[in-house]
Amino acid sequence: MPMRPRMLLLGDRVRYDGREHTVIALHGTSVRLVDDAHAASVVLLGHLLSSDGFAVVSVGPVRPVMSDPGALAGLPEDVTDRVRWWQRHLVELLTGRPDDDPHAPVRAEYDPSLHSLGQRELTKLADWGWAVREWG
């Protein structure tokens, strides 16, 4: 029997309202779903999690996938290098795993189940050696 996750993530497949859906967006307490017929809906997270028959069918990919590998075709090499550099860091912020090894253990300081995105962003800035000023 599937267990409820501590949190939903993009790409998770869920059973809701008698159909399977994919989580395609999360915003505050709203979850945007799309079913296999490509019908989109927005549901409040609390309603979704407490609805009869709700289940997580499968979890999304271990790392975000660039939608179209050819999207960078024709761009100058320095631009594509910069895009890939940012992608590595963004994937680590979102998943806790380094982009070049999606099966590596989650780095504790980037673990999404332990730290908010803001905390992980501050950690990334510290990793880069950037000073962060606290605004009181």
PDB file of N, CA and C in Angstrom, residues 14-49:
ATOM      1  N   VAL A  14      -0.043  10.808  -8.427  1.00  0.00           N
ATOM      2  CA  VAL A  14      -0.962  10.606  -7.315  1.00  0.00           C
ATOM      3  C   VAL A  14      -2.308  10.115  -7.822  1.00  0.00           C
ATOM      4  N   ARG A  15      -3.016   9.416  -6.941  1.00  0.00           N
ATOM      5  CA  ARG A  15      -4.392   9.019  -7.230  1.00  0.00           C
ATOM      6  C   ARG A  15      -5.280   9.987  -6.463  1.00  0.00           C
ATOM      7  N   TYR A  16      -6.156  10.665  -7.205  1.00  0.00           N
ATOM      8  CA  TYR A  16      -7.062  11.644  -6.604  1.00  0.00           C
ATOM      9  C   TYR A  16      -8.337  11.681  -7.433  1.00  0.00           C
ATOM     10  N   ASP A  17      -9.450  11.728  -6.765  1.00  0.00           N
ATOM     11  CA  ASP A  17     -10.739  11.836  -7.433  1.00  0.00           C
ATOM     12  C   ASP A  17     -10.957  10.696  -8.432  1.00  0.00           C
ATOM     13  N   GLY A  18     -10.453   9.514  -8.082  1.00  0.00           N
ATOM     14  CA  GLY A  18     -10.667   8.325  -8.901  1.00  0.00           C
ATOM     15  C   GLY A  18      -9.772   8.205 -10.125  1.00  0.00           C
ATOM     16  N   ARG A  19      -8.828   9.141 -10.299  1.00  0.00           N
ATOM     17  CA  ARG A  19      -7.941   9.107 -11.468  1.00  0.00           C
ATOM     18  C   ARG A  19      -6.508   9.343 -11.024  1.00  0.00           C
ATOM     19  N   GLU A  20      -5.583   8.960 -11.900  1.00  0.00           N
ATOM     20  CA  GLU A  20      -4.175   9.263 -11.646  1.00  0.00           C
ATOM     21  C   GLU A  20      -3.835  10.610 -12.249  1.00  0.00           C
ATOM     22  N   HIS A  21      -3.008  11.361 -11.513  1.00  0.00           N
ATOM     23  CA  HIS A  21      -2.576  12.689 -11.928  1.00  0.00           C
ATOM     24  C   HIS A  21      -1.071  12.809 -11.719  1.00  0.00           C
ATOM     25  N   THR A  22      -0.467  13.777 -12.398  1.00  0.00           N
ATOM     26  CA  THR A  22       0.927  14.132 -12.177  1.00  0.00           C
ATOM     27  C   THR A  22       0.957  15.512 -11.540  1.00  0.00           C
ATOM     28  N   VAL A  23       1.791  15.677 -10.501  1.00  0.00           N
ATOM     29  CA  VAL A  23       1.972  16.986  -9.876  1.00  0.00           C
ATOM     30  C   VAL A  23       2.867  17.803 -10.801  1.00  0.00           C
ATOM     31  N   ILE A  24       2.314  18.910 -11.331  1.00  0.00           N
ATOM     32  CA  ILE A  24       3.091  19.715 -12.275  1.00  0.00           C
ATOM     33  C   ILE A  24       3.489  21.073 -11.714  1.00  0.00           C
ATOM     34  N   ALA A  25       2.884  21.485 -10.589  1.00  0.00           N
ATOM     35  CA  ALA A  25       3.264  22.757  -9.965  1.00  0.00           C
ATOM     36  C   ALA A  25       2.808  22.758  -8.520  1.00  0.00           C
ATOM     37  N   LEU A  26       3.585  23.434  -7.698  1.00  0.00           N
ATOM     38  CA  LEU A  26       3.255  23.638  -6.288  1.00  0.00           C
ATOM     39  C   LEU A  26       3.423  25.120  -6.015  1.00  0.00           C
ATOM     40  N   HIS A  27       2.381  25.723  -5.430  1.00  0.00           N
ATOM     41  CA  HIS A  27       2.463  27.147  -5.117  1.00  0.00           C
ATOM     42  C   HIS A  27       1.721  27.387  -3.815  1.00  0.00           C
ATOM     43  N   GLY A  28       2.472  27.697  -2.764  1.00  0.00           N
ATOM     44  CA  GLY A  28       1.841  27.878  -1.461  1.00  0.00           C
ATOM     45  C   GLY A  28       1.136  26.603  -1.046  1.00  0.00           C
ATOM     46  N   THR A  29      -0.170  26.706  -0.826  1.00  0.00           N
ATOM     47  CA  THR A  29      -0.946  25.525  -0.448  1.00  0.00           C
ATOM     48  C   THR A  29      -1.719  24.942  -1.628  1.00  0.00           C
ATOM     49  N   SER A  30      -1.418  25.403  -2.824  1.00  0.00           N
ATOM     50  CA  SER A  30      -2.091  24.903  -4.022  1.00  0.00           C
ATOM     51  C   SER A  30      -1.217  23.913  -4.768  1.00  0.00           C
ATOM     52  N   VAL A  31      -1.865  22.877  -5.303  1.00  0.00           N
ATOM     53  CA  VAL A  31      -1.178  21.859  -6.083  1.00  0.00           C
ATOM     54  C   VAL A  31      -1.851  21.811  -7.455  1.00  0.00           C
ATOM     55  N   ARG A  32      -1.071  21.977  -8.512  1.00  0.00           N
ATOM     56  CA  ARG A  32      -1.617  21.867  -9.874  1.00  0.00           C
ATOM     57  C   ARG A  32      -1.350  20.450 -10.349  1.00  0.00           C
ATOM     58  N   LEU A  33      -2.433  19.821 -10.813  1.00  0.00           N
ATOM     59  CA  LEU A  33      -2.377  18.437 -11.281  1.00  0.00           C
ATOM     60  C   LEU A  33      -2.786  18.380 -12.739  1.00  0.00           C
ATOM     61  N   VAL A  34      -2.284  17.387 -13.429  1.00  0.00           N
ATOM     62  CA  VAL A  34      -2.775  17.096 -14.780  1.00  0.00           C
ATOM     63  C   VAL A  34      -2.982  15.587 -14.861  1.00  0.00           C
ATOM     64  N   ASP A  35      -4.160  15.198 -15.389  1.00  0.00           N
ATOM     65  CA  ASP A  35      -4.442  13.778 -15.481  1.00  0.00           C
ATOM     66  C   ASP A  35      -3.989  13.234 -16.835  1.00  0.00           C
ATOM     67  N   ASP A  36      -4.199  11.961 -17.064  1.00  0.00           N
ATOM     68  CA  ASP A  36      -3.717  11.322 -18.285  1.00  0.00           C
ATOM     69  C   ASP A  36      -4.433  11.812 -19.539  1.00  0.00           C
ATOM     70  N   ALA A  37      -5.603  12.463 -19.376  1.00  0.00           N
ATOM     71  CA  ALA A  37      -6.324  13.038 -20.511  1.00  0.00           C
ATOM     72  C   ALA A  37      -5.912  14.497 -20.726  1.00  0.00           C
ATOM     73  N   HIS A  38      -4.874  14.925 -20.012  1.00  0.00           N
ATOM     74  CA  HIS A  38      -4.329  16.283 -20.091  1.00  0.00           C
ATOM     75  C   HIS A  38      -5.259  17.344 -19.520  1.00  0.00           C
ATOM     76  N   ALA A  39      -6.200  16.942 -18.665  1.00  0.00           N
ATOM     77  CA  ALA A  39      -7.069  17.897 -17.989  1.00  0.00           C
ATOM     78  C   ALA A  39      -6.347  18.393 -16.740  1.00  0.00           C
ATOM     79  N   ALA A  40      -6.215  19.709 -16.623  1.00  0.00           N
ATOM     80  CA  ALA A  40      -5.513  20.306 -15.487  1.00  0.00           C
ATOM     81  C   ALA A  40      -6.506  20.708 -14.408  1.00  0.00           C
ATOM     82  N   SER A  41      -6.034  20.674 -13.175  1.00  0.00           N
ATOM     83  CA  SER A  41      -6.852  21.131 -12.058  1.00  0.00           C
ATOM     84  C   SER A  41      -5.922  21.667 -10.974  1.00  0.00           C
ATOM     85  N   VAL A  42      -6.483  22.521 -10.126  1.00  0.00           N
ATOM     86  CA  VAL A  42      -5.748  23.059  -8.981  1.00  0.00           C
ATOM     87  C   VAL A  42      -6.522  22.657  -7.739  1.00  0.00           C
ATOM     88  N   VAL A  43      -5.807  22.087  -6.763  1.00  0.00           N
ATOM     89  CA  VAL A  43      -6.423  21.575  -5.545  1.00  0.00           C
ATOM     90  C   VAL A  43      -5.633  22.094  -4.354  1.00  0.00           C
ATOM     91  N   LEU A  44      -6.331  22.430  -3.290  1.00  0.00           N
ATOM     92  CA  LEU A  44      -5.630  22.804  -2.070  1.00  0.00           C
ATOM     93  C   LEU A  44      -4.946  21.567  -1.493  1.00  0.00           C
ATOM     94  N   LEU A  45      -3.723  21.733  -1.036  1.00  0.00           N
ATOM     95  CA  LEU A  45      -2.929  20.605  -0.551  1.00  0.00           C
ATOM     96  C   LEU A  45      -3.642  19.840   0.551  1.00  0.00           C
ATOM     97  N   GLY A  46      -4.211  20.536   1.520  1.00  0.00           N
ATOM     98  CA  GLY A  46      -4.913  19.864   2.619  1.00  0.00           C
ATOM     99  C   GLY A  46      -6.068  19.017   2.127  1.00  0.00           C
ATOM    100  N   HIS A  47      -6.811  19.548   1.158  1.00  0.00           N
ATOM    101  CA  HIS A  47      -7.930  18.787   0.588  1.00  0.00           C
ATOM    102  C   HIS A  47      -7.418  17.552  -0.146  1.00  0.00           C
ATOM    103  N   LEU A  48      -6.361  17.738  -0.923  1.00  0.00           N
ATOM    104  CA  LEU A  48      -5.788  16.618  -1.670  1.00  0.00           C
ATOM    105  C   LEU A  48      -5.339  15.499  -0.733  1.00  0.00           C
ATOM    106  N   LEU A  49      -4.552  15.855   0.276  1.00  0.00           N
ATOM    107  CA  LEU A  49      -3.992  14.840   1.175  1.00  0.00           C
ATOM    108  C   LEU A  49      -5.051  14.127   2.009  1.00  0.00           C
TER     109      LEU A  49
END
